[in-house]
PDB file of C-alpha atoms and ligand atoms in Angstrom:
ATOM      1  CA  MET A   1      12.947  31.443  48.433  1.00  0.00           C
ATOM      2  CA  ARG A   2      14.451  30.354  45.107  1.00  0.00           C
ATOM      3  CA  ARG A   3      18.226  30.642  44.884  1.00  0.00           C
ATOM      4  CA  LYS A   4      19.302  32.383  41.687  1.00  0.00           C
ATOM      5  CA  LEU A   5      21.132  30.234  39.147  1.00  0.00           C
ATOM      6  CA  VAL A   6      23.329  31.440  36.288  1.00  0.00           C
ATOM      7  CA  ILE A   7      24.597  28.901  33.743  1.00  0.00           C
ATOM      8  CA  GLY A   8      27.139  29.593  31.022  1.00  0.00           C
ATOM      9  CA  ASN A   9      26.670  27.726  27.755  1.00  0.00           C
ATOM     10  CA  TRP A  10      29.996  27.728  25.956  1.00  0.00           C
ATOM     11  CA  LYS A  11      28.402  26.129  22.865  1.00  0.00           C
ATOM     12  CA  MET A  12      31.046  24.786  20.436  1.00  0.00           C
ATOM     13  CA  HIS A  13      33.822  27.059  21.662  1.00  0.00           C
ATOM     14  CA  GLY A  14      36.986  26.300  23.557  1.00  0.00           C
ATOM     15  CA  LYS A  15      40.554  25.060  23.540  1.00  0.00           C
ATOM     16  CA  HIS A  16      42.567  23.664  26.413  1.00  0.00           C
ATOM     17  CA  GLN A  17      44.569  26.819  26.905  1.00  0.00           C
ATOM     18  CA  ALA A  18      41.659  29.211  26.412  1.00  0.00           C
ATOM     19  CA  ASN A  19      39.488  27.228  28.861  1.00  0.00           C
ATOM     20  CA  ALA A  20      42.192  27.382  31.514  1.00  0.00           C
ATOM     21  CA  GLN A  21      42.655  31.136  31.003  1.00  0.00           C
ATOM     22  CA  LEU A  22      38.925  31.785  31.148  1.00  0.00           C
ATOM     23  CA  LEU A  23      38.507  29.863  34.401  1.00  0.00           C
ATOM     24  CA  GLU A  24      41.619  31.318  35.942  1.00  0.00           C
ATOM     25  CA  ALA A  25      40.094  34.778  35.497  1.00  0.00           C
ATOM     26  CA  LEU A  26      36.529  33.734  36.308  1.00  0.00           C
ATOM     27  CA  LEU A  27      36.907  31.799  39.556  1.00  0.00           C
ATOM     28  CA  PRO A  28      38.249  34.664  41.693  1.00  0.00           C
ATOM     29  CA  ALA A  29      35.811  37.111  40.048  1.00  0.00           C
ATOM     30  CA  LEU A  30      32.867  34.971  41.192  1.00  0.00           C
ATOM     31  CA  ALA A  31      33.621  35.794  44.829  1.00  0.00           C
ATOM     32  CA  GLU A  32      31.216  38.727  44.474  1.00  0.00           C
ATOM     33  CA  SER A  33      28.297  36.435  43.734  1.00  0.00           C
ATOM     34  CA  ALA A  34      28.669  33.834  46.480  1.00  0.00           C
ATOM     35  CA  GLY A  35      24.901  33.747  47.055  1.00  0.00           C
ATOM     36  CA  VAL A  36      24.236  32.734  43.450  1.00  0.00           C
ATOM     37  CA  GLU A  37      24.539  29.196  42.147  1.00  0.00           C
ATOM     38  CA  THR A  38      26.727  29.181  39.041  1.00  0.00           C
ATOM     39  CA  ALA A  39      27.663  26.585  36.437  1.00  0.00           C
ATOM     40  CA  VAL A  40      29.380  26.296  33.071  1.00  0.00           C
ATOM     41  CA  CYS A  41      28.627  23.883  30.237  1.00  0.00           C
ATOM     42  CA  PRO A  42      31.725  23.293  28.080  1.00  0.00           C
ATOM     43  CA  PRO A  43      31.765  21.030  25.004  1.00  0.00           C
ATOM     44  CA  TYR A  44      32.040  17.287  25.794  1.00  0.00           C
ATOM     45  CA  PRO A  45      35.785  16.937  25.052  1.00  0.00           C
ATOM     46  CA  TYR A  46      36.630  19.525  27.719  1.00  0.00           C
ATOM     47  CA  LEU A  47      34.404  18.257  30.537  1.00  0.00           C
ATOM     48  CA  ALA A  48      37.223  16.352  32.244  1.00  0.00           C
ATOM     49  CA  GLN A  49      39.635  19.279  31.948  1.00  0.00           C
ATOM     50  CA  VAL A  50      37.081  21.751  33.274  1.00  0.00           C
ATOM     51  CA  ALA A  51      36.023  19.386  36.091  1.00  0.00           C
ATOM     52  CA  GLU A  52      39.620  19.330  37.246  1.00  0.00           C
ATOM     53  CA  LEU A  53      39.950  23.113  37.052  1.00  0.00           C
ATOM     54  CA  LEU A  54      36.722  23.578  39.029  1.00  0.00           C
ATOM     55  CA  ALA A  55      37.718  21.226  41.842  1.00  0.00           C
ATOM     56  CA  GLY A  56      37.346  22.958  45.197  1.00  0.00           C
ATOM     57  CA  SER A  57      35.367  25.879  43.711  1.00  0.00           C
ATOM     58  CA  THR A  58      31.633  26.552  43.904  1.00  0.00           C
ATOM     59  CA  LEU A  59      31.294  26.810  40.108  1.00  0.00           C
ATOM     60  CA  LYS A  60      29.464  23.695  38.950  1.00  0.00           C
ATOM     61  CA  LEU A  61      29.803  21.667  35.790  1.00  0.00           C
ATOM     62  CA  GLY A  62      27.119  20.986  33.215  1.00  0.00           C
ATOM     63  CA  ALA A  63      26.873  19.478  29.731  1.00  0.00           C
ATOM     64  CA  GLN A  64      25.129  20.850  26.663  1.00  0.00           C
ATOM     65  CA  ASN A  65      23.358  17.694  25.555  1.00  0.00           C
ATOM     66  CA  LEU A  66      22.962  13.974  26.311  1.00  0.00           C
ATOM     67  CA  SER A  67      21.675  10.795  24.750  1.00  0.00           C
ATOM     68  CA  ARG A  68      18.228   9.492  25.569  1.00  0.00           C
ATOM     69  CA  PHE A  69      19.833   6.034  25.842  1.00  0.00           C
ATOM     70  CA  ASP A  70      21.808   4.686  28.763  1.00  0.00           C
ATOM     71  CA  GLN A  71      24.328   2.594  26.802  1.00  0.00           C
ATOM     72  CA  GLY A  72      24.755   0.411  23.730  1.00  0.00           C
ATOM     73  CA  ALA A  73      25.255   0.730  20.004  1.00  0.00           C
ATOM     74  CA  HIS A  74      24.726   4.493  19.676  1.00  0.00           C
ATOM     75  CA  THR A  75      27.852   5.736  17.950  1.00  0.00           C
ATOM     76  CA  GLY A  76      28.684   9.326  18.786  1.00  0.00           C
ATOM     77  CA  GLU A  77      26.271   9.583  21.696  1.00  0.00           C
ATOM     78  CA  VAL A  78      27.075  10.374  25.339  1.00  0.00           C
ATOM     79  CA  SER A  79      24.895   9.027  28.139  1.00  0.00           C
ATOM     80  CA  ALA A  80      23.683  10.680  31.310  1.00  0.00           C
ATOM     81  CA  HIS A  81      25.672   8.378  33.571  1.00  0.00           C
ATOM     82  CA  MET A  82      28.870   9.188  31.626  1.00  0.00           C
ATOM     83  CA  LEU A  83      28.237  12.884  32.247  1.00  0.00           C
ATOM     84  CA  ARG A  84      27.599  12.166  35.898  1.00  0.00           C
ATOM     85  CA  GLU A  85      30.838  10.224  36.122  1.00  0.00           C
ATOM     86  CA  LEU A  86      32.695  13.202  34.637  1.00  0.00           C
ATOM     87  CA  GLY A  87      31.342  15.394  37.431  1.00  0.00           C
ATOM     88  CA  CYS A  88      28.404  17.083  35.721  1.00  0.00           C
ATOM     89  CA  GLN A  89      25.477  18.202  37.833  1.00  0.00           C
ATOM     90  CA  TYR A  90      23.467  19.946  35.116  1.00  0.00           C
ATOM     91  CA  VAL A  91      22.650  19.156  31.500  1.00  0.00           C
ATOM     92  CA  LEU A  92      20.895  21.324  28.923  1.00  0.00           C
ATOM     93  CA  VAL A  93      17.959  19.632  27.251  1.00  0.00           C
ATOM     94  CA  GLY A  94      16.182  20.873  24.150  1.00  0.00           C
ATOM     95  CA  HIS A  95      18.318  23.944  23.488  1.00  0.00           C
ATOM     96  CA  SER A  96      16.838  25.717  20.462  1.00  0.00           C
ATOM     97  CA  GLU A  97      19.976  24.963  18.435  1.00  0.00           C
ATOM     98  CA  ARG A  98      19.409  21.238  19.115  1.00  0.00           C
ATOM     99  CA  ARG A  99      15.763  21.594  18.176  1.00  0.00           C
ATOM    100  CA  SER A 100      16.277  23.618  14.990  1.00  0.00           C
ATOM    101  CA  LEU A 101      19.626  22.301  13.671  1.00  0.00           C
ATOM    102  CA  TYR A 102      19.452  18.667  14.822  1.00  0.00           C
ATOM    103  CA  GLY A 103      15.750  17.950  14.560  1.00  0.00           C
ATOM    104  CA  GLU A 104      15.072  17.344  18.240  1.00  0.00           C
ATOM    105  CA  ASP A 105      11.325  17.324  18.788  1.00  0.00           C
ATOM    106  CA  ASP A 106       9.328  17.609  22.004  1.00  0.00           C
ATOM    107  CA  ARG A 107       9.163  13.839  22.403  1.00  0.00           C
ATOM    108  CA  LEU A 108      12.919  13.338  22.147  1.00  0.00           C
ATOM    109  CA  VAL A 109      13.516  16.264  24.492  1.00  0.00           C
ATOM    110  CA  ALA A 110      11.193  14.646  27.030  1.00  0.00           C
ATOM    111  CA  GLU A 111      13.107  11.348  26.720  1.00  0.00           C
ATOM    112  CA  LYS A 112      16.375  13.169  27.330  1.00  0.00           C
ATOM    113  CA  PHE A 113      14.896  14.957  30.326  1.00  0.00           C
ATOM    114  CA  ALA A 114      13.879  11.576  31.782  1.00  0.00           C
ATOM    115  CA  ALA A 115      17.322  10.074  31.068  1.00  0.00           C
ATOM    116  CA  ALA A 116      18.994  12.954  32.930  1.00  0.00           C
ATOM    117  CA  LEU A 117      16.781  12.458  35.968  1.00  0.00           C
ATOM    118  CA  CYS A 118      17.627   8.735  36.025  1.00  0.00           C
ATOM    119  CA  ALA A 119      21.318   9.612  36.426  1.00  0.00           C
ATOM    120  CA  ASP A 120      20.698  12.267  39.103  1.00  0.00           C
ATOM    121  CA  LEU A 121      21.541  15.091  36.741  1.00  0.00           C
ATOM    122  CA  VAL A 122      19.487  18.271  36.850  1.00  0.00           C
ATOM    123  CA  PRO A 123      18.049  18.775  33.353  1.00  0.00           C
ATOM    124  CA  VAL A 124      17.694  22.375  32.204  1.00  0.00           C
ATOM    125  CA  LEU A 125      14.680  22.294  29.888  1.00  0.00           C
ATOM    126  CA  CYS A 126      15.011  25.010  27.237  1.00  0.00           C
ATOM    127  CA  VAL A 127      11.769  26.314  25.774  1.00  0.00           C
ATOM    128  CA  GLY A 128      10.917  29.302  23.614  1.00  0.00           C
ATOM    129  CA  GLU A 129       9.167  30.593  20.542  1.00  0.00           C
ATOM    130  CA  SER A 130      10.462  31.626  17.122  1.00  0.00           C
ATOM    131  CA  LEU A 131      10.009  35.151  15.818  1.00  0.00           C
ATOM    132  CA  ALA A 132       7.160  34.024  13.566  1.00  0.00           C
ATOM    133  CA  GLN A 133       5.433  32.393  16.537  1.00  0.00           C
ATOM    134  CA  ARG A 134       5.799  35.558  18.630  1.00  0.00           C
ATOM    135  CA  ARG A 135       4.432  37.653  15.770  1.00  0.00           C
ATOM    136  CA  GLY A 136       1.601  35.152  15.450  1.00  0.00           C
ATOM    137  CA  GLU A 137       0.870  35.714  19.156  1.00  0.00           C
ATOM    138  CA  ILE A 138       1.214  32.033  20.009  1.00  0.00           C
ATOM    139  CA  THR A 139       4.191  32.294  22.373  1.00  0.00           C
ATOM    140  CA  GLU A 140       2.258  31.033  25.396  1.00  0.00           C
ATOM    141  CA  ARG A 141       0.844  28.081  23.490  1.00  0.00           C
ATOM    142  CA  VAL A 142       4.238  27.073  22.087  1.00  0.00           C
ATOM    143  CA  VAL A 143       5.920  27.190  25.476  1.00  0.00           C
ATOM    144  CA  ALA A 144       3.015  25.326  27.099  1.00  0.00           C
ATOM    145  CA  GLU A 145       3.247  22.523  24.516  1.00  0.00           C
ATOM    146  CA  GLN A 146       7.007  22.178  25.030  1.00  0.00           C
ATOM    147  CA  ILE A 147       6.535  21.853  28.787  1.00  0.00           C
ATOM    148  CA  GLN A 148       3.494  19.607  28.436  1.00  0.00           C
ATOM    149  CA  ALA A 149       5.536  17.038  26.501  1.00  0.00           C
ATOM    150  CA  VAL A 150       7.912  16.718  29.437  1.00  0.00           C
ATOM    151  CA  LEU A 151       5.070  16.648  31.952  1.00  0.00           C
ATOM    152  CA  GLN A 152       3.482  13.780  30.043  1.00  0.00           C
ATOM    153  CA  ARG A 153       6.739  11.818  30.243  1.00  0.00           C
ATOM    154  CA  VAL A 154       7.909  12.486  33.818  1.00  0.00           C
ATOM    155  CA  GLY A 155       4.930  14.081  35.593  1.00  0.00           C
ATOM    156  CA  ILE A 156       5.034  17.164  37.766  1.00  0.00           C
ATOM    157  CA  ASN A 157       7.271  15.491  40.356  1.00  0.00           C
ATOM    158  CA  GLY A 158       9.797  14.622  37.653  1.00  0.00           C
ATOM    159  CA  LEU A 159       9.684  18.140  36.261  1.00  0.00           C
ATOM    160  CA  ALA A 160      10.376  19.379  39.796  1.00  0.00           C
ATOM    161  CA  GLY A 161      13.817  17.752  39.534  1.00  0.00           C
ATOM    162  CA  GLY A 162      14.808  20.114  36.730  1.00  0.00           C
ATOM    163  CA  VAL A 163      15.077  23.771  35.851  1.00  0.00           C
ATOM    164  CA  ILE A 164      13.278  25.578  33.024  1.00  0.00           C
ATOM    165  CA  ALA A 165      15.054  28.085  30.778  1.00  0.00           C
ATOM    166  CA  TYR A 166      12.847  30.369  28.724  1.00  0.00           C
ATOM    167  CA  GLU A 167      14.846  31.331  25.638  1.00  0.00           C
ATOM    168  CA  PRO A 168      13.001  33.120  22.840  1.00  0.00           C
ATOM    169  CA  VAL A 169      14.715  31.812  19.698  1.00  0.00           C
ATOM    170  CA  TRP A 170      14.811  35.293  18.155  1.00  0.00           C
ATOM    171  CA  ALA A 171      16.897  36.548  21.088  1.00  0.00           C
ATOM    172  CA  ILE A 172      19.554  33.805  21.138  1.00  0.00           C
ATOM    173  CA  GLY A 173      22.889  35.004  19.822  1.00  0.00           C
ATOM    174  CA  THR A 174      21.251  37.891  17.983  1.00  0.00           C
ATOM    175  CA  GLY A 175      22.008  40.741  20.368  1.00  0.00           C
ATOM    176  CA  GLU A 176      18.265  41.349  20.591  1.00  0.00           C
ATOM    177  CA  THR A 177      17.037  40.811  24.149  1.00  0.00           C
ATOM    178  CA  ALA A 178      13.412  40.378  25.120  1.00  0.00           C
ATOM    179  CA  THR A 179      12.229  43.266  27.270  1.00  0.00           C
ATOM    180  CA  PRO A 180      11.949  42.644  31.010  1.00  0.00           C
ATOM    181  CA  ALA A 181       8.159  42.921  30.691  1.00  0.00           C
ATOM    182  CA  GLN A 182       8.035  40.336  27.873  1.00  0.00           C
ATOM    183  CA  VAL A 183      10.237  37.990  29.883  1.00  0.00           C
ATOM    184  CA  GLN A 184       8.245  38.382  33.088  1.00  0.00           C
ATOM    185  CA  ALA A 185       4.966  37.725  31.235  1.00  0.00           C
ATOM    186  CA  VAL A 186       6.192  34.398  29.835  1.00  0.00           C
ATOM    187  CA  HIS A 187       7.824  33.349  33.109  1.00  0.00           C
ATOM    188  CA  ARG A 188       4.607  34.085  34.982  1.00  0.00           C
ATOM    189  CA  HIS A 189       2.687  32.067  32.403  1.00  0.00           C
ATOM    190  CA  ILE A 190       5.049  29.114  32.867  1.00  0.00           C
ATOM    191  CA  ARG A 191       4.712  29.275  36.641  1.00  0.00           C
ATOM    192  CA  SER A 192       0.933  29.420  36.414  1.00  0.00           C
ATOM    193  CA  LEU A 193       0.929  26.342  34.144  1.00  0.00           C
ATOM    194  CA  LEU A 194       2.883  24.436  36.781  1.00  0.00           C
ATOM    195  CA  ALA A 195       0.648  25.758  39.555  1.00  0.00           C
ATOM    196  CA  GLU A 196      -2.343  24.098  37.884  1.00  0.00           C
ATOM    197  CA  GLN A 197      -0.603  20.782  38.598  1.00  0.00           C
ATOM    198  CA  ASP A 198       1.110  21.536  41.907  1.00  0.00           C
ATOM    199  CA  PRO A 199       1.377  24.978  43.514  1.00  0.00           C
ATOM    200  CA  ALA A 200       4.356  23.972  45.672  1.00  0.00           C
ATOM    201  CA  VAL A 201       6.359  22.769  42.659  1.00  0.00           C
ATOM    202  CA  ALA A 202       5.427  25.956  40.782  1.00  0.00           C
ATOM    203  CA  ALA A 203       6.613  28.126  43.658  1.00  0.00           C
ATOM    204  CA  ALA A 204       9.926  26.278  43.941  1.00  0.00           C
ATOM    205  CA  MET A 205      10.714  25.901  40.212  1.00  0.00           C
ATOM    206  CA  ARG A 206      13.635  27.966  38.973  1.00  0.00           C
ATOM    207  CA  ILE A 207      12.857  29.594  35.634  1.00  0.00           C
ATOM    208  CA  LEU A 208      15.885  31.108  33.912  1.00  0.00           C
ATOM    209  CA  TYR A 209      15.902  33.584  31.047  1.00  0.00           C
ATOM    210  CA  GLY A 210      18.282  33.195  28.110  1.00  0.00           C
ATOM    211  CA  GLY A 211      18.791  35.310  24.997  1.00  0.00           C
ATOM    212  CA  SER A 212      21.535  37.918  24.580  1.00  0.00           C
ATOM    213  CA  VAL A 213      21.910  38.550  28.321  1.00  0.00           C
ATOM    214  CA  LYS A 214      24.788  40.955  28.935  1.00  0.00           C
ATOM    215  CA  ALA A 215      26.214  42.662  31.990  1.00  0.00           C
ATOM    216  CA  ALA A 216      24.301  45.802  30.966  1.00  0.00           C
ATOM    217  CA  ASN A 217      20.822  44.222  30.879  1.00  0.00           C
ATOM    218  CA  ALA A 218      21.153  41.376  33.411  1.00  0.00           C
ATOM    219  CA  GLY A 219      20.186  43.415  36.480  1.00  0.00           C
ATOM    220  CA  GLU A 220      16.844  44.521  35.083  1.00  0.00           C
ATOM    221  CA  LEU A 221      15.981  41.052  33.780  1.00  0.00           C
ATOM    222  CA  PHE A 222      16.922  39.290  37.021  1.00  0.00           C
ATOM    223  CA  ALA A 223      14.887  41.802  39.043  1.00  0.00           C
ATOM    224  CA  GLN A 224      11.649  40.461  37.540  1.00  0.00           C
ATOM    225  CA  THR A 225       9.546  38.516  40.047  1.00  0.00           C
ATOM    226  CA  ASP A 226       9.551  35.225  38.171  1.00  0.00           C
ATOM    227  CA  VAL A 227      13.084  35.339  36.752  1.00  0.00           C
ATOM    228  CA  ASP A 228      15.416  33.133  38.781  1.00  0.00           C
ATOM    229  CA  GLY A 229      18.645  33.638  36.871  1.00  0.00           C
ATOM    230  CA  GLY A 230      19.956  33.178  33.365  1.00  0.00           C
ATOM    231  CA  LEU A 231      21.304  30.870  30.700  1.00  0.00           C
ATOM    232  CA  ILE A 232      24.138  32.778  29.109  1.00  0.00           C
ATOM    233  CA  GLY A 233      25.730  31.991  25.746  1.00  0.00           C
ATOM    234  CA  GLY A 234      28.133  34.483  24.173  1.00  0.00           C
ATOM    235  CA  ALA A 235      28.764  36.529  27.313  1.00  0.00           C
ATOM    236  CA  SER A 236      29.822  33.423  29.257  1.00  0.00           C
ATOM    237  CA  LEU A 237      32.995  33.226  27.145  1.00  0.00           C
ATOM    238  CA  ASP A 238      34.306  36.424  28.688  1.00  0.00           C
ATOM    239  CA  ALA A 239      35.247  36.132  32.368  1.00  0.00           C
ATOM    240  CA  ALA A 240      34.505  39.757  33.273  1.00  0.00           C
ATOM    241  CA  SER A 241      31.120  39.724  31.526  1.00  0.00           C
ATOM    242  CA  PHE A 242      30.023  36.408  33.017  1.00  0.00           C
ATOM    243  CA  ALA A 243      31.168  37.450  36.496  1.00  0.00           C
ATOM    244  CA  ALA A 244      29.275  40.749  36.171  1.00  0.00           C
ATOM    245  CA  ILE A 245      26.121  38.864  35.120  1.00  0.00           C
ATOM    246  CA  CYS A 246      26.464  36.551  38.139  1.00  0.00           C
ATOM    247  CA  ALA A 247      26.964  39.589  40.382  1.00  0.00           C
ATOM    248  CA  ALA A 248      23.778  41.112  38.933  1.00  0.00           C
ATOM    249  CA  ALA A 249      21.934  37.947  39.987  1.00  0.00           C
ATOM    250  CA  GLN A 250      23.271  38.398  43.511  1.00  0.00           C
ATOM    251  CA  ARG A 251      21.603  41.841  43.717  1.00  0.00           C
TER     252      ARG A 251
HETATM  253  C1  PEP B   1      22.192  30.303  24.725  1.00  0.00           C
HETATM  254  O1  PEP B   1      23.088  29.768  24.099  1.00  0.00           O
HETATM  255  O2  PEP B   1      21.387  29.636  25.370  1.00  0.00           O
HETATM  256  C2  PEP B   1      22.071  31.770  24.690  1.00  0.00           C
HETATM  257  C3  PEP B   1      21.137  32.350  25.381  1.00  0.00           C
HETATM  258  O3  PEP B   1      23.001  32.446  23.908  1.00  0.00           O
HETATM  259  P1  PEP B   1      23.262  34.043  23.903  1.00  0.00           P
HETATM  260  O4  PEP B   1      23.387  34.466  25.351  1.00  0.00           O
HETATM  261  O5  PEP B   1      24.528  34.208  23.145  1.00  0.00           O
HETATM  262  O6  PEP B   1      22.074  34.678  23.263  1.00  0.00           O
END
């Protein structure tokens, strides 16, 4: 039985006071989703503040990115072990905004996935197709190639140490959500790809959906057989919305 997981990606939003207010409202509201694993990924500068505010709660801490390197002359980079030391348990890898705006390719994403594993972080591998790729009916191929790059680097046992988030690029931050049937089809495809390598890993792998998830559509998406929770952007900045999405995962 896979435990549902809901992760909030705050992207480049936040301020000390706003973070504290958000968490003050969110933590008690999460009582209704005690069976769901939950995490938030604030921007780097707020990780220490948020770690302190989360102390003693079940809400976990994650980061939005990491360096492929462990240490050294890499100005502006943050390593996996630094994130671990700050209390992170999760780290997003290959978010579509990293891929499209910062030129991260499949090879770099695979290196980052491996670096996260080395520091005992759980990498959340984000995969997904653009609108043109969906219209070109190559969604399954695109997603398979993105996962294959990581498999080549860390193998199926390494991949088993992470989580996969399917996020169609056309649905991220656009208000346009993939239909439950579209989501289930891609999630089932991902699980079948993994099953070719190791059926036990495939059965245990948590595959999240991300892309304009809201309180109003979360229940139907999370009810799909192969959907194990969500990666939530915009709606994670509102305590009531994020709590309602987590509660939908509980049902
Ligand atoms: C995301 O940032 O991964 C995301 C899914 O954003 P949104 O929920 O705003 O579409």
